[in-house]
Amino acid sequence: MPTIEQIAAALQGYDPKALPASSVNEFLAQLVEPVTTTEKVGVFAALGRVLAEDVVSPISVPPHDNSAMDGFAFDGALLRPGQPLILQLAEGTAFAGKAWAGALAQGQCVKIMTGAIMPTGLDTVVPLEFVKQDGHQITLPADILQRGDNRRFMGEDLMAGQPALRQGQTLGPAALGLIASLGLPQVRVFRRIKVAYFSTGDEILSLGEAPREGTVFDSNRYTVFGLLTRMGVEVLDMGVVKDEPAALEAAFRQAAREADAIITSGGVSMGEADHTKAMMKQLGDVAFWRIAMRPGRPMAVGRIVVPHAPPLRGSLPPEGAEPGLGRPGAGLAETGKSALLFGLPGNPVAVMVTFLAFVRPALQRLMGSTASEPVLLQAHSAEALRKKPGRTEYQRGIVTREADGRLSVRTTGNQGSGVLRSMVEANGLIVLHHDQGHVAMGDTVDVMVFDGVI
Ligand code: AMP
Ligand code: MG
């Protein structure tokens, strides 16, 4: 596992005081190692999970050539351009789920239902509504069909032996259906990751607490909870942690022991006089950055290390008995277990933006997902936007479709990083890239659409 120092040394032009947003993702890709433990789960339970191995199709889907319509199956070689076709109807009907067992003479057709196996030698289906039937005689008008029409090929969806799904794919509704269509009751997925989160800051109130002067209610835990839950990870809510060394140490230690990753908010700004940064530094291998972005800027990233518990009659320490607590720098040997740390800024919008831009892709990697970054849409800016080159800006935007079909985007107005309301009004983020300058009205800009993520 590379250290912060090793990753930093390998990164071109690494400057923790002015890190471009793209370097943050590069850095995190080096820091995060995907989980390796896997488990087999049933198809229903696989929703949102990440596939741990390719799913190779044991069967062909569909397993036979079959009819795509209710109609009459016949030999398409009999079709002649410009001429109607007269066919004699054979006895019986080919139903879905039951093979038609009759024998056919030249020029005969068979009544067939959607999904029924194509009788041997027949390759074309004329829909019921296209023909004239007179007793056992069927007449097809000229030039309405081509050979092979309305026939689905065996293996058209999937051929036996071919990979139907790839390792690293997050399983959505379509994938569940596909797995079931292969007759597979279970699939192997990566274990679910667990993410602990807490808010820091003495001015932060939990719900239910009586407001005092200078306090604000904690909103970050709720947005982080929502963002994590939408990703399908297991969450561990650790509340608001007071800006006291003992409380912070206990929280970080518990989180590192129980979770794969820790997300905190607040207390990482440069001028911050609190203990959060100091405790991160003490308990782990952590970098403190000023990112060239807006909103966001300060962020701490690294690992919090779990120390070895002193032997307790050969058993694990009881719940709550935290070794090292209150003994900062006790120099305990490491267990090898650590949790990733994402120390996000405190501002509610900055939390969401840094989560979307950096934490989400990093957690996806941790989950074993090979998902690529979300596709950015292009929209015409409905207003001029001020932008300084040399930093990435994420403005809250409302994307709409114009009468002419083009996408247009306007901002939600006040872009203050504390204005959470604007995040609710927005349906995407306008991404103004690092080197980009001012945007004129009508210019094309990139937009990250929330689409189920928020
Ligand atoms: P900080 O990064 O700790 O300097 O916090 C920046 C701003 O975000 C301050 O105005 C904080 O009051 C506010 N803030 C920090 N944590 C939270 C939180 N959990 N919920 C809402 N606002 C917060
Ligand atoms: Mg603070």
PDB file of N, CA and C and ligand atoms in Angstrom, residues 199-200 203-204 216-221 265-269 272 274 345-348, ligand 1:
ATOM      1  N   SER A 199     -19.781  14.633  11.668  1.00  0.00           N
ATOM      2  CA  SER A 199     -19.571  16.068  11.488  1.00  0.00           C
ATOM      3  C   SER A 199     -18.741  16.569  12.655  1.00  0.00           C
ATOM      4  N   THR A 200     -17.903  17.554  12.381  1.00  0.00           N
ATOM      5  CA  THR A 200     -17.113  18.126  13.471  1.00  0.00           C
ATOM      6  C   THR A 200     -17.404  19.617  13.574  1.00  0.00           C
ATOM      7  N   GLU A 203     -19.701  24.453  16.811  1.00  0.00           N
ATOM      8  CA  GLU A 203     -20.918  25.235  16.557  1.00  0.00           C
ATOM      9  C   GLU A 203     -22.022  24.379  15.934  1.00  0.00           C
ATOM     10  N   ILE A 204     -21.743  23.104  15.732  1.00  0.00           N
ATOM     11  CA  ILE A 204     -22.697  22.255  15.010  1.00  0.00           C
ATOM     12  C   ILE A 204     -23.632  21.537  15.988  1.00  0.00           C
ATOM     13  N   VAL A 216     -25.280  26.252  14.327  1.00  0.00           N
ATOM     14  CA  VAL A 216     -26.082  25.867  13.156  1.00  0.00           C
ATOM     15  C   VAL A 216     -26.406  24.377  13.287  1.00  0.00           C
ATOM     16  N   PHE A 217     -27.551  24.017  12.752  1.00  0.00           N
ATOM     17  CA  PHE A 217     -27.900  22.597  12.753  1.00  0.00           C
ATOM     18  C   PHE A 217     -27.025  21.862  11.747  1.00  0.00           C
ATOM     19  N   ASP A 218     -26.662  20.669  12.112  1.00  0.00           N
ATOM     20  CA  ASP A 218     -25.859  19.805  11.251  1.00  0.00           C
ATOM     21  C   ASP A 218     -26.681  19.385  10.036  1.00  0.00           C
ATOM     22  N   SER A 219     -26.249  19.764   8.873  1.00  0.00           N
ATOM     23  CA  SER A 219     -26.919  19.249   7.667  1.00  0.00           C
ATOM     24  C   SER A 219     -26.023  18.269   6.923  1.00  0.00           C
ATOM     25  N   ASN A 220     -24.721  18.370   7.132  1.00  0.00           N
ATOM     26  CA  ASN A 220     -23.797  17.543   6.340  1.00  0.00           C
ATOM     27  C   ASN A 220     -23.996  16.044   6.533  1.00  0.00           C
ATOM     28  N   ARG A 221     -24.310  15.644   7.744  1.00  0.00           N
ATOM     29  CA  ARG A 221     -24.493  14.210   7.967  1.00  0.00           C
ATOM     30  C   ARG A 221     -25.655  13.683   7.146  1.00  0.00           C
ATOM     31  N   SER A 265     -16.768  16.085   8.025  1.00  0.00           N
ATOM     32  CA  SER A 265     -16.934  17.417   7.451  1.00  0.00           C
ATOM     33  C   SER A 265     -16.527  18.443   8.489  1.00  0.00           C
ATOM     34  N   GLY A 266     -15.890  19.497   8.002  1.00  0.00           N
ATOM     35  CA  GLY A 266     -15.488  20.602   8.872  1.00  0.00           C
ATOM     36  C   GLY A 266     -14.098  20.411   9.445  1.00  0.00           C
ATOM     37  N   GLY A 267     -13.527  21.543   9.823  1.00  0.00           N
ATOM     38  CA  GLY A 267     -12.273  21.492  10.573  1.00  0.00           C
ATOM     39  C   GLY A 267     -11.021  21.240   9.762  1.00  0.00           C
ATOM     40  N   VAL A 268     -11.090  21.364   8.431  1.00  0.00           N
ATOM     41  CA  VAL A 268      -9.863  21.134   7.655  1.00  0.00           C
ATOM     42  C   VAL A 268      -9.359  22.395   6.933  1.00  0.00           C
ATOM     43  N   SER A 269     -10.015  23.524   7.188  1.00  0.00           N
ATOM     44  CA  SER A 269      -9.550  24.758   6.529  1.00  0.00           C
ATOM     45  C   SER A 269      -8.178  25.137   7.073  1.00  0.00           C
ATOM     46  N   GLU A 272      -7.965  26.899  10.445  1.00  0.00           N
ATOM     47  CA  GLU A 272      -8.747  26.246  11.493  1.00  0.00           C
ATOM     48  C   GLU A 272      -7.916  26.033  12.766  1.00  0.00           C
ATOM     49  N   ASP A 274      -8.920  24.293  15.343  1.00  0.00           N
ATOM     50  CA  ASP A 274      -9.438  23.173  16.139  1.00  0.00           C
ATOM     51  C   ASP A 274      -8.518  21.949  16.101  1.00  0.00           C
ATOM     52  N   PRO A 345     -14.528  19.734   3.558  1.00  0.00           N
ATOM     53  CA  PRO A 345     -14.745  21.048   4.180  1.00  0.00           C
ATOM     54  C   PRO A 345     -16.095  21.068   4.900  1.00  0.00           C
ATOM     55  N   GLY A 346     -16.345  22.125   5.642  1.00  0.00           N
ATOM     56  CA  GLY A 346     -17.574  22.165   6.435  1.00  0.00           C
ATOM     57  C   GLY A 346     -18.773  22.710   5.691  1.00  0.00           C
ATOM     58  N   ASN A 347     -18.543  23.590   4.742  1.00  0.00           N
ATOM     59  CA  ASN A 347     -19.661  24.229   4.056  1.00  0.00           C
ATOM     60  C   ASN A 347     -20.546  23.210   3.357  1.00  0.00           C
ATOM     61  N   PRO A 348     -21.848  23.291   3.604  1.00  0.00           N
ATOM     62  CA  PRO A 348     -22.761  22.267   3.092  1.00  0.00           C
ATOM     63  C   PRO A 348     -22.675  22.025   1.576  1.00  0.00           C
TER      64      PRO A 348
HETATM   65  P1  AMP B   1     -15.259  24.754   8.523  1.00  0.00           P
HETATM   66  O1  AMP B   1     -14.826  24.014   7.304  1.00  0.00           O
HETATM   67  O2  AMP B   1     -15.251  23.907   9.750  1.00  0.00           O
HETATM   68  O3  AMP B   1     -14.519  26.034   8.679  1.00  0.00           O
HETATM   69  O4  AMP B   1     -16.788  25.133   8.297  1.00  0.00           O
HETATM   70  C1  AMP B   1     -17.168  26.036   7.281  1.00  0.00           C
HETATM   71  C2  AMP B   1     -18.604  26.461   7.459  1.00  0.00           C
HETATM   72  O5  AMP B   1     -19.464  25.348   7.334  1.00  0.00           O
HETATM   73  C3  AMP B   1     -18.912  27.067   8.802  1.00  0.00           C
HETATM   74  O6  AMP B   1     -19.787  28.163   8.605  1.00  0.00           O
HETATM   75  C4  AMP B   1     -19.626  25.961   9.540  1.00  0.00           C
HETATM   76  O7  AMP B   1     -20.508  26.451  10.501  1.00  0.00           O
HETATM   77  C5  AMP B   1     -20.345  25.248   8.446  1.00  0.00           C
HETATM   78  N1  AMP B   1     -20.508  23.836   8.794  1.00  0.00           N
HETATM   79  C6  AMP B   1     -19.521  23.020   9.213  1.00  0.00           C
HETATM   80  N2  AMP B   1     -20.010  21.791   9.477  1.00  0.00           N
HETATM   81  C7  AMP B   1     -21.346  21.841   9.203  1.00  0.00           C
HETATM   82  C8  AMP B   1     -22.401  20.887   9.284  1.00  0.00           C
HETATM   83  N3  AMP B   1     -22.159  19.655   9.692  1.00  0.00           N
HETATM   84  N4  AMP B   1     -23.629  21.278   8.934  1.00  0.00           N
HETATM   85  C9  AMP B   1     -23.866  22.537   8.507  1.00  0.00           C
HETATM   86  N5  AMP B   1     -22.917  23.495   8.427  1.00  0.00           N
HETATM   87  C10 AMP B   1     -21.662  23.150   8.760  1.00  0.00           C
END
